[in-house]
Structure formats: C-alpha cells, structure tokens
mmCIF file of C-alpha atoms and ligand atoms in Angstrom:
data_model
loop_
_atom_site.group_PDB
_atom_site.id
_atom_site.type_symbol
_atom_site.label_atom_id
_atom_site.label_comp_id
_atom_site.label_asym_id
_atom_site.label_seq_id
_atom_site.Cartn_x
_atom_site.Cartn_y
_atom_site.Cartn_z
ATOM 1 C CA MET A 296 0.000 0.000 0.000
ATOM 2 C CA ALA A 297 1.517 3.328 -1.050
ATOM 3 C CA ALA A 298 1.750 5.675 1.924
ATOM 4 C CA ARG A 299 2.437 8.639 -0.315
ATOM 5 C CA VAL A 300 1.474 9.243 -3.975
ATOM 6 C CA THR A 301 1.211 12.165 -6.356
ATOM 7 C CA ALA A 302 -1.464 12.075 -9.047
ATOM 8 C CA PHE A 303 -1.697 14.414 -12.025
ATOM 9 C CA ALA A 304 -4.730 14.903 -14.272
ATOM 10 C CA PRO A 305 -4.737 17.229 -17.291
ATOM 11 C CA GLY A 306 -7.350 19.688 -18.491
ATOM 12 C CA ARG A 307 -8.584 19.394 -22.055
ATOM 13 C CA VAL A 308 -9.289 21.276 -25.227
ATOM 14 C CA ASN A 309 -12.137 20.083 -27.372
ATOM 15 C CA LEU A 310 -11.264 20.384 -31.057
ATOM 16 C CA ILE A 311 -14.904 19.949 -32.019
ATOM 17 C CA GLY A 312 -18.118 18.322 -30.754
ATOM 18 C CA GLU A 313 -19.590 20.710 -28.194
ATOM 19 C CA HIS A 314 -22.715 19.950 -26.142
ATOM 20 C CA THR A 315 -22.886 16.569 -27.805
ATOM 21 C CA ASP A 316 -21.627 14.418 -24.907
ATOM 22 C CA TYR A 317 -24.827 14.432 -22.845
ATOM 23 C CA ASN A 318 -26.752 13.817 -26.070
ATOM 24 C CA ASP A 319 -25.041 10.461 -26.787
ATOM 25 C CA GLY A 320 -23.141 12.159 -29.618
ATOM 26 C CA LEU A 321 -19.567 12.535 -30.849
ATOM 27 C CA ALA A 322 -16.572 14.724 -29.936
ATOM 28 C CA LEU A 323 -12.873 15.089 -30.688
ATOM 29 C CA PRO A 324 -11.082 16.421 -27.575
ATOM 30 C CA PHE A 325 -7.490 16.094 -26.431
ATOM 31 C CA ALA A 326 -5.752 16.347 -23.059
ATOM 32 C CA ILE A 327 -3.432 19.367 -22.640
ATOM 33 C CA GLY A 328 -0.218 19.830 -20.673
ATOM 34 C CA ALA A 329 -1.757 21.949 -17.903
ATOM 35 C CA GLY A 330 -3.523 20.082 -15.137
ATOM 36 C CA VAL A 331 -4.127 19.528 -11.448
ATOM 37 C CA THR A 332 -1.725 17.731 -9.099
ATOM 38 C CA VAL A 333 -2.858 16.073 -5.872
ATOM 39 C CA ARG A 334 -0.322 14.781 -3.388
ATOM 40 C CA ALA A 335 -1.756 12.270 -0.903
ATOM 41 C CA GLU A 336 -0.145 10.987 2.252
ATOM 42 C CA ALA A 337 -1.859 8.263 4.285
ATOM 43 C CA LEU A 338 -3.076 9.285 7.762
ATOM 44 C CA GLU A 339 -3.937 7.013 10.666
ATOM 45 C CA GLY A 340 -7.670 6.987 11.322
ATOM 46 C CA GLY A 341 -10.381 7.862 8.841
ATOM 47 C CA ARG A 342 -9.838 11.587 8.510
ATOM 48 C CA ILE A 343 -9.303 13.532 5.290
ATOM 49 C CA GLU A 344 -7.336 16.758 5.571
ATOM 50 C CA ALA A 345 -7.201 18.731 2.368
ATOM 51 C CA VAL A 346 -5.301 21.864 1.441
ATOM 52 C CA ALA A 347 -5.897 23.841 -1.765
ATOM 53 C CA ALA A 348 -2.429 25.332 -2.110
ATOM 54 C CA ASP A 349 -3.393 28.047 -4.623
ATOM 55 C CA LEU A 350 -6.477 29.146 -2.708
ATOM 56 C CA GLU A 351 -4.969 28.949 0.756
ATOM 57 C CA GLY A 352 -8.037 26.998 1.829
ATOM 58 C CA ARG A 353 -8.371 23.902 4.042
ATOM 59 C CA ASP A 354 -10.921 21.234 4.717
ATOM 60 C CA SER A 355 -11.079 18.410 7.254
ATOM 61 C CA PHE A 356 -13.702 15.699 7.750
ATOM 62 C CA ILE A 357 -14.139 12.059 8.729
ATOM 63 C CA ILE A 358 -14.719 9.659 5.830
ATOM 64 C CA GLY A 359 -18.407 8.772 5.767
ATOM 65 C CA ARG A 360 -19.435 11.940 7.597
ATOM 66 C CA GLN A 361 -18.826 14.482 4.854
ATOM 67 C CA ARG A 362 -21.614 17.029 4.601
ATOM 68 C CA ARG A 363 -22.347 19.067 1.492
ATOM 69 C CA VAL A 364 -20.478 22.342 0.981
ATOM 70 C CA ALA A 365 -19.795 24.692 -1.906
ATOM 71 C CA GLY A 366 -16.583 25.564 -3.781
ATOM 72 C CA TRP A 367 -13.497 23.370 -4.173
ATOM 73 C CA ARG A 368 -14.345 21.420 -0.995
ATOM 74 C CA ALA A 369 -17.384 19.955 -2.762
ATOM 75 C CA PHE A 370 -14.999 18.140 -5.126
ATOM 76 C CA VAL A 371 -12.969 16.611 -2.277
ATOM 77 C CA ARG A 372 -16.029 15.547 -0.297
ATOM 78 C CA GLY A 373 -17.759 14.306 -3.436
ATOM 79 C CA ALA A 374 -14.708 12.262 -4.477
ATOM 80 C CA VAL A 375 -14.517 10.596 -1.050
ATOM 81 C CA ALA A 376 -18.265 9.960 -0.967
ATOM 82 C CA GLU A 377 -18.545 8.571 -4.509
ATOM 83 C CA LEU A 378 -15.475 6.325 -4.159
ATOM 84 C CA SER A 379 -16.794 4.959 -0.855
ATOM 85 C CA GLN A 380 -20.239 4.466 -2.385
ATOM 86 C CA ALA A 381 -18.620 2.506 -5.225
ATOM 87 C CA GLY A 382 -17.166 0.113 -2.635
ATOM 88 C CA PHE A 383 -13.573 1.355 -2.290
ATOM 89 C CA ALA A 384 -12.308 1.219 1.295
ATOM 90 C CA LEU A 385 -10.507 4.556 1.543
ATOM 91 C CA ARG A 386 -7.814 5.300 4.100
ATOM 92 C CA GLY A 387 -7.511 8.620 5.805
ATOM 93 C CA ALA A 388 -5.209 10.972 3.924
ATOM 94 C CA ARG A 389 -3.669 14.403 3.866
ATOM 95 C CA LEU A 390 -4.223 15.909 0.406
ATOM 96 C CA VAL A 391 -2.409 18.865 -1.093
ATOM 97 C CA ILE A 392 -3.949 20.213 -4.302
ATOM 98 C CA HIS A 393 -2.117 22.378 -6.848
ATOM 99 C CA GLY A 394 -4.120 23.659 -9.805
ATOM 100 C CA GLY A 395 -2.462 24.569 -13.091
ATOM 101 C CA VAL A 396 -5.625 25.021 -15.168
ATOM 102 C CA PRO A 397 -7.375 28.390 -14.964
ATOM 103 C CA ARG A 398 -10.739 27.857 -13.235
ATOM 104 C CA GLY A 399 -13.992 28.521 -15.072
ATOM 105 C CA ALA A 400 -12.066 28.964 -18.318
ATOM 106 C CA GLY A 401 -13.523 26.200 -20.462
ATOM 107 C CA LEU A 402 -10.380 24.072 -20.149
ATOM 108 C CA SER A 403 -11.904 21.637 -17.717
ATOM 109 C CA SER A 404 -10.277 22.476 -14.417
ATOM 110 C CA SER A 405 -13.162 20.661 -12.700
ATOM 111 C CA ALA A 406 -12.597 17.288 -14.356
ATOM 112 C CA ALA A 407 -8.832 17.580 -13.813
ATOM 113 C CA LEU A 408 -9.483 18.122 -10.096
ATOM 114 C CA GLU A 409 -11.957 15.212 -9.842
ATOM 115 C CA VAL A 410 -9.700 12.789 -11.692
ATOM 116 C CA ALA A 411 -6.528 13.746 -9.799
ATOM 117 C CA LEU A 412 -8.348 13.495 -6.439
ATOM 118 C CA CYS A 413 -9.745 10.055 -7.253
ATOM 119 C CA LEU A 414 -6.439 8.655 -8.515
ATOM 120 C CA ALA A 415 -4.594 9.976 -5.453
ATOM 121 C CA LEU A 416 -7.184 8.647 -2.988
ATOM 122 C CA LEU A 417 -7.377 5.246 -4.689
ATOM 123 C CA HIS A 418 -3.644 4.685 -4.917
ATOM 124 C CA CYS A 419 -3.003 5.972 -1.412
ATOM 125 C CA SER A 420 -5.553 3.398 -0.216
ATOM 126 C CA GLY A 421 -3.930 0.592 -2.165
ATOM 127 C CA ALA A 422 -6.980 0.142 -4.400
ATOM 128 C CA PRO A 423 -6.429 -1.883 -7.565
ATOM 129 C CA ASP A 424 -6.223 -0.101 -10.905
ATOM 130 C CA VAL A 425 -9.749 0.811 -11.861
ATOM 131 C CA ASP A 426 -11.436 0.757 -15.230
ATOM 132 C CA ARG A 427 -11.012 4.266 -16.648
ATOM 133 C CA VAL A 428 -14.461 4.502 -18.218
ATOM 134 C CA GLN A 429 -16.014 3.592 -14.855
ATOM 135 C CA LEU A 430 -13.784 6.156 -13.176
ATOM 136 C CA ALA A 431 -14.889 8.837 -15.664
ATOM 137 C CA LYS A 432 -18.516 8.073 -14.791
ATOM 138 C CA LEU A 433 -17.766 8.250 -11.088
ATOM 139 C CA CYS A 434 -15.998 11.617 -11.526
ATOM 140 C CA SER A 435 -18.940 12.938 -13.480
ATOM 141 C CA ARG A 436 -21.239 11.949 -10.580
ATOM 142 C CA ILE A 437 -19.078 14.125 -8.286
ATOM 143 C CA GLU A 438 -19.820 17.058 -10.529
ATOM 144 C CA ASN A 439 -23.509 16.218 -11.000
ATOM 145 C CA GLU A 440 -24.357 15.326 -7.414
ATOM 146 C CA TRP A 441 -21.928 17.368 -5.308
ATOM 147 C CA VAL A 442 -21.130 20.433 -7.416
ATOM 148 C CA GLY A 443 -24.507 20.782 -9.102
ATOM 149 C CA ALA A 444 -23.363 20.933 -12.740
ATOM 150 C CA ARG A 445 -25.222 18.464 -14.963
ATOM 151 C CA THR A 446 -22.166 17.949 -17.178
ATOM 152 C CA GLY A 447 -21.516 14.926 -19.403
ATOM 153 C CA LEU A 448 -18.424 12.735 -19.759
ATOM 154 C CA LEU A 449 -16.368 14.734 -22.273
ATOM 155 C CA ASP A 450 -13.898 16.276 -19.857
ATOM 156 C CA GLN A 451 -13.337 13.238 -17.654
ATOM 157 C CA LEU A 452 -12.769 10.870 -20.595
ATOM 158 C CA ALA A 453 -10.360 13.327 -22.216
ATOM 159 C CA SER A 454 -8.404 13.727 -18.986
ATOM 160 C CA LEU A 455 -8.220 9.978 -18.359
ATOM 161 C CA PHE A 456 -7.504 8.788 -21.912
ATOM 162 C CA GLY A 457 -5.303 11.600 -23.260
ATOM 163 C CA GLU A 458 -2.322 10.622 -25.432
ATOM 164 C CA ARG A 459 0.618 12.596 -26.745
ATOM 165 C CA ASP A 460 0.052 13.837 -30.344
ATOM 166 C CA ARG A 461 -3.408 12.296 -30.467
ATOM 167 C CA ALA A 462 -6.940 13.606 -30.300
ATOM 168 C CA LEU A 463 -9.617 11.247 -29.006
ATOM 169 C CA ALA A 464 -12.573 10.321 -31.188
ATOM 170 C CA ILE A 465 -15.241 9.648 -28.572
ATOM 171 C CA ASP A 466 -18.621 8.095 -29.216
ATOM 172 C CA PHE A 467 -20.696 8.851 -26.132
ATOM 173 C CA ARG A 468 -23.280 6.218 -26.983
ATOM 174 C CA SER A 469 -20.879 3.269 -26.969
ATOM 175 C CA LEU A 470 -18.272 5.088 -24.830
ATOM 176 C CA GLU A 471 -15.634 3.987 -27.306
ATOM 177 C CA VAL A 472 -12.541 6.233 -27.137
ATOM 178 C CA LYS A 473 -10.355 6.007 -30.243
ATOM 179 C CA PRO A 474 -7.035 7.905 -30.367
ATOM 180 C CA VAL A 475 -6.508 9.582 -33.765
ATOM 181 C CA ALA A 476 -3.357 11.345 -34.999
ATOM 182 C CA LEU A 477 -3.538 15.140 -34.775
ATOM 183 C CA GLU A 478 -1.244 16.146 -37.656
ATOM 184 C CA LEU A 479 -1.446 19.891 -38.179
ATOM 185 C CA ALA A 480 1.084 20.353 -40.999
ATOM 186 C CA GLY A 481 2.747 23.304 -39.263
ATOM 187 C CA HIS A 482 -0.525 24.928 -38.190
ATOM 188 C CA LYS A 483 -0.928 25.806 -34.517
ATOM 189 C CA LEU A 484 -3.850 25.370 -32.166
ATOM 190 C CA VAL A 485 -4.013 28.175 -29.621
ATOM 191 C CA THR A 486 -6.402 29.186 -26.874
ATOM 192 C CA LEU A 487 -7.154 32.777 -26.017
ATOM 193 C CA ASP A 488 -8.816 33.924 -22.811
ATOM 194 C CA SER A 489 -12.036 35.890 -23.289
ATOM 195 C CA GLY A 490 -11.464 37.257 -19.786
ATOM 196 C CA GLU A 491 -14.903 36.098 -18.688
ATOM 197 C CA ARG A 492 -15.225 33.361 -16.041
ATOM 198 C CA HIS A 493 -18.162 31.052 -15.467
ATOM 199 C CA ALA A 494 -19.336 28.564 -12.897
ATOM 200 C CA ILE A 495 -20.957 25.858 -14.998
ATOM 201 C CA ALA A 496 -23.650 25.178 -12.404
ATOM 202 C CA ALA A 497 -24.680 28.818 -12.466
ATOM 203 C CA SER A 498 -24.422 29.388 -16.230
ATOM 204 C CA GLY A 499 -27.078 28.421 -18.767
ATOM 205 C CA TYR A 500 -25.505 24.955 -19.035
ATOM 206 C CA ASN A 501 -28.070 23.063 -16.940
ATOM 207 C CA GLN A 502 -30.847 24.853 -18.802
ATOM 208 C CA ARG A 503 -29.434 23.745 -22.181
ATOM 209 C CA ARG A 504 -29.305 20.211 -20.910
ATOM 210 C CA ALA A 505 -32.938 20.409 -19.783
ATOM 211 C CA GLU A 506 -33.938 21.802 -23.190
ATOM 212 C CA CYS A 507 -32.290 18.845 -24.941
ATOM 213 C CA ALA A 508 -34.121 16.422 -22.624
ATOM 214 C CA ARG A 509 -37.413 18.182 -23.367
ATOM 215 C CA ALA A 510 -36.741 17.978 -27.122
ATOM 216 C CA CYS A 511 -36.184 14.215 -26.775
ATOM 217 C CA GLU A 512 -39.528 13.849 -25.012
ATOM 218 C CA LEU A 513 -41.343 15.774 -27.724
ATOM 219 C CA LEU A 514 -39.606 13.841 -30.503
ATOM 220 C CA GLY A 515 -40.091 10.492 -28.769
ATOM 221 C CA VAL A 516 -36.390 9.579 -28.996
ATOM 222 C CA ALA A 517 -34.096 8.262 -26.264
ATOM 223 C CA SER A 518 -31.384 10.801 -27.096
ATOM 224 C CA LEU A 519 -30.704 13.492 -29.688
ATOM 225 C CA ARG A 520 -28.309 11.068 -31.407
ATOM 226 C CA ASP A 521 -31.494 9.554 -32.838
ATOM 227 C CA ALA A 522 -33.008 12.889 -33.902
ATOM 228 C CA ALA A 523 -33.276 13.923 -37.552
ATOM 229 C CA LEU A 524 -33.092 17.536 -38.717
ATOM 230 C CA GLU A 525 -36.464 17.451 -40.495
ATOM 231 C CA GLN A 526 -38.280 16.322 -37.324
ATOM 232 C CA ALA A 527 -36.428 18.890 -35.258
ATOM 233 C CA GLU A 528 -37.649 21.778 -37.385
ATOM 234 C CA ARG A 529 -41.216 21.053 -36.232
ATOM 235 C CA LEU A 530 -40.300 21.723 -32.587
ATOM 236 C CA PRO A 531 -41.095 25.084 -30.959
ATOM 237 C CA ALA A 532 -38.308 27.643 -30.466
ATOM 238 C CA PRO A 533 -35.744 27.433 -28.973
ATOM 239 C CA LEU A 534 -35.821 23.619 -29.013
ATOM 240 C CA ALA A 535 -35.614 23.374 -32.807
ATOM 241 C CA GLN A 536 -32.391 25.406 -32.819
ATOM 242 C CA ARG A 537 -30.914 23.389 -29.954
ATOM 243 C CA VAL A 538 -31.527 20.129 -31.806
ATOM 244 C CA ARG A 539 -30.211 21.605 -35.057
ATOM 245 C CA HIS A 540 -26.954 22.399 -33.283
ATOM 246 C CA VAL A 541 -26.539 18.910 -31.812
ATOM 247 C CA VAL A 542 -27.379 17.060 -35.043
ATOM 248 C CA THR A 543 -25.123 19.217 -37.226
ATOM 249 C CA GLU A 544 -22.314 19.243 -34.630
ATOM 250 C CA ASN A 545 -22.187 15.433 -34.688
ATOM 251 C CA GLU A 546 -21.852 15.635 -38.473
ATOM 252 C CA ARG A 547 -19.051 18.183 -38.131
ATOM 253 C CA VAL A 548 -17.125 15.860 -35.815
ATOM 254 C CA VAL A 549 -17.187 13.115 -38.451
ATOM 255 C CA LEU A 550 -16.180 15.589 -41.179
ATOM 256 C CA THR A 551 -13.355 17.016 -39.046
ATOM 257 C CA ALA A 552 -11.899 13.561 -38.352
ATOM 258 C CA ALA A 553 -11.983 12.835 -42.093
ATOM 259 C CA ALA A 554 -10.421 16.214 -42.978
ATOM 260 C CA LEU A 555 -7.619 15.610 -40.465
ATOM 261 C CA GLN A 556 -6.966 12.203 -41.918
ATOM 262 C CA ARG A 557 -6.487 13.619 -45.411
ATOM 263 C CA GLY A 558 -4.468 16.576 -44.074
ATOM 264 C CA ASP A 559 -7.026 19.149 -45.222
ATOM 265 C CA LEU A 560 -6.449 21.859 -42.589
ATOM 266 C CA PRO A 561 -8.475 24.567 -44.387
ATOM 267 C CA ALA A 562 -11.507 22.245 -44.166
ATOM 268 C CA VAL A 563 -10.848 21.743 -40.449
ATOM 269 C CA GLY A 564 -10.777 25.543 -40.053
ATOM 270 C CA ARG A 565 -14.114 25.952 -41.857
ATOM 271 C CA LEU A 566 -15.672 23.276 -39.626
ATOM 272 C CA LEU A 567 -14.428 25.060 -36.476
ATOM 273 C CA ASP A 568 -16.027 28.275 -37.762
ATOM 274 C CA ALA A 569 -19.282 26.474 -38.528
ATOM 275 C CA SER A 570 -19.270 24.963 -35.024
ATOM 276 C CA HIS A 571 -18.810 28.418 -33.535
ATOM 277 C CA SER A 572 -21.686 29.919 -35.545
ATOM 278 C CA SER A 573 -23.952 27.077 -34.498
ATOM 279 C CA LEU A 574 -22.999 27.422 -30.817
ATOM 280 C CA ARG A 575 -23.620 31.160 -31.031
ATOM 281 C CA ASP A 576 -26.823 31.221 -33.097
ATOM 282 C CA CYS A 577 -28.534 27.890 -32.384
ATOM 283 C CA PHE A 578 -27.260 26.840 -28.979
ATOM 284 C CA GLU A 579 -26.865 30.444 -27.768
ATOM 285 C CA VAL A 580 -23.885 29.930 -25.458
ATOM 286 C CA SER A 581 -21.714 32.804 -26.704
ATOM 287 C CA THR A 582 -21.204 36.188 -25.069
ATOM 288 C CA PRO A 583 -19.804 39.533 -26.316
ATOM 289 C CA ALA A 584 -16.440 38.751 -24.631
ATOM 290 C CA VAL A 585 -16.251 35.382 -26.399
ATOM 291 C CA GLU A 586 -17.084 37.017 -29.749
ATOM 292 C CA ALA A 587 -14.357 39.597 -29.189
ATOM 293 C CA ALA A 588 -11.779 36.863 -28.467
ATOM 294 C CA VAL A 589 -12.823 34.920 -31.591
ATOM 295 C CA ALA A 590 -12.522 38.123 -33.651
ATOM 296 C CA ARG A 591 -8.992 38.717 -32.289
ATOM 297 C CA LEU A 592 -7.971 35.222 -33.365
ATOM 298 C CA ARG A 593 -9.445 35.705 -36.838
ATOM 299 C CA ASP A 594 -7.700 39.100 -37.157
ATOM 300 C CA ALA A 595 -4.437 37.352 -36.298
ATOM 301 C CA GLY A 596 -4.935 34.969 -39.212
ATOM 302 C CA ALA A 597 -6.850 32.063 -37.650
ATOM 303 C CA ILE A 598 -8.368 29.883 -40.354
ATOM 304 C CA GLY A 599 -10.938 28.679 -37.815
ATOM 305 C CA ALA A 600 -11.924 29.790 -34.304
ATOM 306 C CA ARG A 601 -14.580 28.834 -31.828
ATOM 307 C CA ILE A 602 -15.929 28.529 -28.301
ATOM 308 C CA VAL A 603 -14.544 25.587 -26.345
ATOM 309 C CA GLY A 604 -16.317 23.788 -23.534
ATOM 310 C CA GLY A 605 -19.668 24.781 -22.139
ATOM 311 C CA GLY A 606 -19.525 28.396 -23.386
ATOM 312 C CA PHE A 607 -20.674 31.543 -21.544
ATOM 313 C CA GLY A 608 -17.087 32.813 -21.334
ATOM 314 C CA GLY A 609 -13.761 31.100 -20.834
ATOM 315 C CA HIS A 610 -11.136 30.432 -23.484
ATOM 316 C CA VAL A 611 -11.685 30.231 -27.233
ATOM 317 C CA LEU A 612 -9.757 28.031 -29.650
ATOM 318 C CA GLY A 613 -8.093 29.075 -32.894
ATOM 319 C CA LEU A 614 -6.382 27.194 -35.695
ATOM 320 C CA LEU A 615 -3.574 29.376 -37.011
ATOM 321 C CA ALA A 616 -1.904 29.026 -40.382
ATOM 322 C CA PRO A 617 1.850 28.241 -40.180
ATOM 323 C CA ASP A 618 2.906 31.833 -40.971
ATOM 324 C CA ALA A 619 0.390 33.544 -38.633
ATOM 325 C CA THR A 620 1.534 35.226 -35.409
ATOM 326 C CA PRO A 621 -0.703 34.381 -32.425
ATOM 327 C CA PRO A 622 -2.310 37.406 -30.752
ATOM 328 C CA GLU A 623 -0.817 38.529 -27.463
ATOM 329 C CA GLY A 624 -1.828 36.247 -24.599
ATOM 330 C CA ALA A 625 -2.638 33.255 -26.810
ATOM 331 C CA ILE A 626 -1.271 29.911 -25.585
ATOM 332 C CA GLU A 627 -0.330 27.100 -27.937
ATOM 333 C CA VAL A 628 -1.959 23.800 -26.956
ATOM 334 C CA CYS A 629 -0.751 20.320 -27.922
ATOM 335 C CA PRO A 630 -2.178 16.915 -27.084
ATOM 336 C CA GLY A 631 -0.463 15.424 -24.054
ATOM 337 C CA PRO A 632 -0.726 12.246 -21.981
ATOM 338 C CA GLY A 633 -3.692 11.505 -19.751
ATOM 339 C CA ALA A 634 -3.992 11.239 -15.976
ATOM 340 C CA ARG A 635 -1.228 9.340 -14.207
ATOM 341 C CA LEU A 636 0.829 8.956 -11.043
ATOM 342 C CA LEU A 637 4.008 11.018 -10.940
ATOM 343 C CA ASN A 638 7.284 9.684 -9.586
ATOM 344 C CA GLU A 639 8.765 12.048 -7.090
HETATM 345 C C1 LIG B 42 -18.529 21.331 -20.339
HETATM 346 C C2 LIG B 42 -19.014 20.016 -19.752
HETATM 347 C C3 LIG B 42 -18.881 18.874 -20.762
HETATM 348 C C4 LIG B 42 -19.467 19.233 -22.122
HETATM 349 C C5 LIG B 42 -19.007 20.626 -22.568
HETATM 350 C C6 LIG B 42 -19.719 21.101 -23.815
HETATM 351 O O1 LIG B 42 -17.150 21.285 -20.548
HETATM 352 O O2 LIG B 42 -18.281 19.692 -18.591
HETATM 353 O O3 LIG B 42 -19.471 17.699 -20.239
HETATM 354 O O4 LIG B 42 -20.862 19.128 -22.117
HETATM 355 O O5 LIG B 42 -19.200 21.601 -21.553
HETATM 356 O O6 LIG B 42 -19.338 20.317 -24.891
#
C-alpha cells in the first residue's frame, strides 16, 4: 500500500463536438499539458485533511461523515463519498492540491481536479487499478451530485484517456474512445482567454441540458443522437435550434476527423467556424467577450476559431496558419498524456 502518492490529471481542449456528450453524440477532444496535481499521504484513522495550495483553503472531515459544501471542498467531499459508495475502502489521507488550469475557463479544471483526487485517494488506499471509463462516470457523478453541474463525460474521458500527439474520437453512446493522430502540418492550435469566467452550475448549461431532454420527449427519442433535422424543425423555439446544433455538430465531428486524416487543414478551419456559428446562433452559449476573443484570433490569421467547452465565457480556440503570429496572450496547446501517477 503506497503511503504517499502524487497524481496528475490534465485539463482538455475540445477540437470539435460541443454539447454533444450528454446527447449520446460525438466529440474530438485532447488532453493538454496543464492540469491539477494532488499529493496524498496516508493518515492514521479515517480523517481527510485537504489543502488547496493556490487558494490557501483547508478542509477536514471524517470519511463517511462528509456534509455538502460549496466551492473546491465539494470536489474533495464528493470524491470521497462517490469512491466509498462505489465500494472502495478509503484510508484517511492528507491531500495537497495544486491547480495549473485556470478555473472557469472552459479548459476543464473541474474534471482535472476530480480525476486527480480520485487517482490519489485510490492509490493511497492501495486500491487496484480501476477501469477508466467507470472512473470517468464516477468523476462525473461528483460534478452532477456534489457540485450541481449536470455535465456529461467529455472532460473526464479526455483527462483519463489523453495521449501525446493524439486527439480522441469519442462516441458517447458506446463510450468507445479512439485515439486519432492530430497532424497539423505546421498549423498551430491556440487558446485565447475571453477574460470572462463562469461557474458551470450557475451558467445556462443546466438549462441547455434540460432543453435537450425536453426535445427528446417531444420527438419520442431516447437521445438526440437519434433525432433527424427534419423532425427537429417542427419543434417550438428554442428547441428546434438546440436540436439543429446537436445534429449538425455530430456531423461536423465526423467531417473534421476525415479532414484531419487527409491533411485538409483549411476544411478543419471551416468546420471550427461552422461549429462556432452554431454554438452562437442555435445553442446560444456565446457572449460579447467570447465574440471579441474569436474576432482577435481571426484578425491574427486564424483559419478557424470557436468557443470551447460549455460556453458563456472562458477560453476560445483558434487554428492558425503556419505563418500567422498568435495574438498577445494566446497559448499554444498540444495533445499530451492523460492522468497518471508522478514519480517524485
Ligand atoms: C462542459 C461540460 C462537458 C461538455 C461541454 C460542452 O465542458 O463539462 O461535459 O458538455 O461543456 O461540450
């Protein structure tokens, strides 16, 4: 049993396939280099002591007696509760959390925190290696049940399955995760901060999810993966637009994977632009700050730019031609490895 472990889980960038995960659809994310590190040291007795190093905050509770709270502590308590509920016998531990992903920025700081916490707690307790799809589902329950954001599995799967130089073609119906080469022929993918922060639970995210569920009821389908555009157009506003986004976004994921495979970067750029327009006009998750950041990327020579993640602020993504100079503040992002233990 390891008395001391350090777990790292990366954030993610989603190349394309937004708001498709909770609709049994398709997406093409990749894990990035930035992430969250959790160092765990076993403690005698069943107490968890947690320190959020960047926030100068602390938490302390007995395993099994964690009450609900808000903020970063909800993730720690939720991780302990969900792992225990799933049958893992956790030991007491002292946890030190370091975050390297900006919070509320659309780069999935939440999933990185959930995944790093779970890996650290499991390994510190000597638990066997767990199935990563099951772990992604467990992490998503932390967010749904303890943090109050009805998010899907995109971020957790990307963080757990990330691979260097690869994007992940994810089918959320079968939960198949297929690594695909991300060859950019000299082009660069960059993120640019819109300067606007969001808390998913408080944004329009849960409302969008409810609208998709309502559209399914009206269409008589189990998920929007089974919806057809023609049927959708008969729905009342704004449900028709929401469904139009999801159906066409799934198509764009397939087209993007094909364009990447044949090295057609201009086509990838056009698909990113089309995704952005659909997220802005049909799914209505853009804001003036996001539009301004997208415009800055396009002015700098991006051949495609769009919202990433849930929307309502955060970072935007741009695909820059090889000779373009990124705007000030833009950060180049490359696919990196998924969550793992670090040797100290
Ligand atoms: C957030 C959620 C994900 C996904 C995206 C939108 O990042 O956590 O589950 O729904 O928004 O694609």
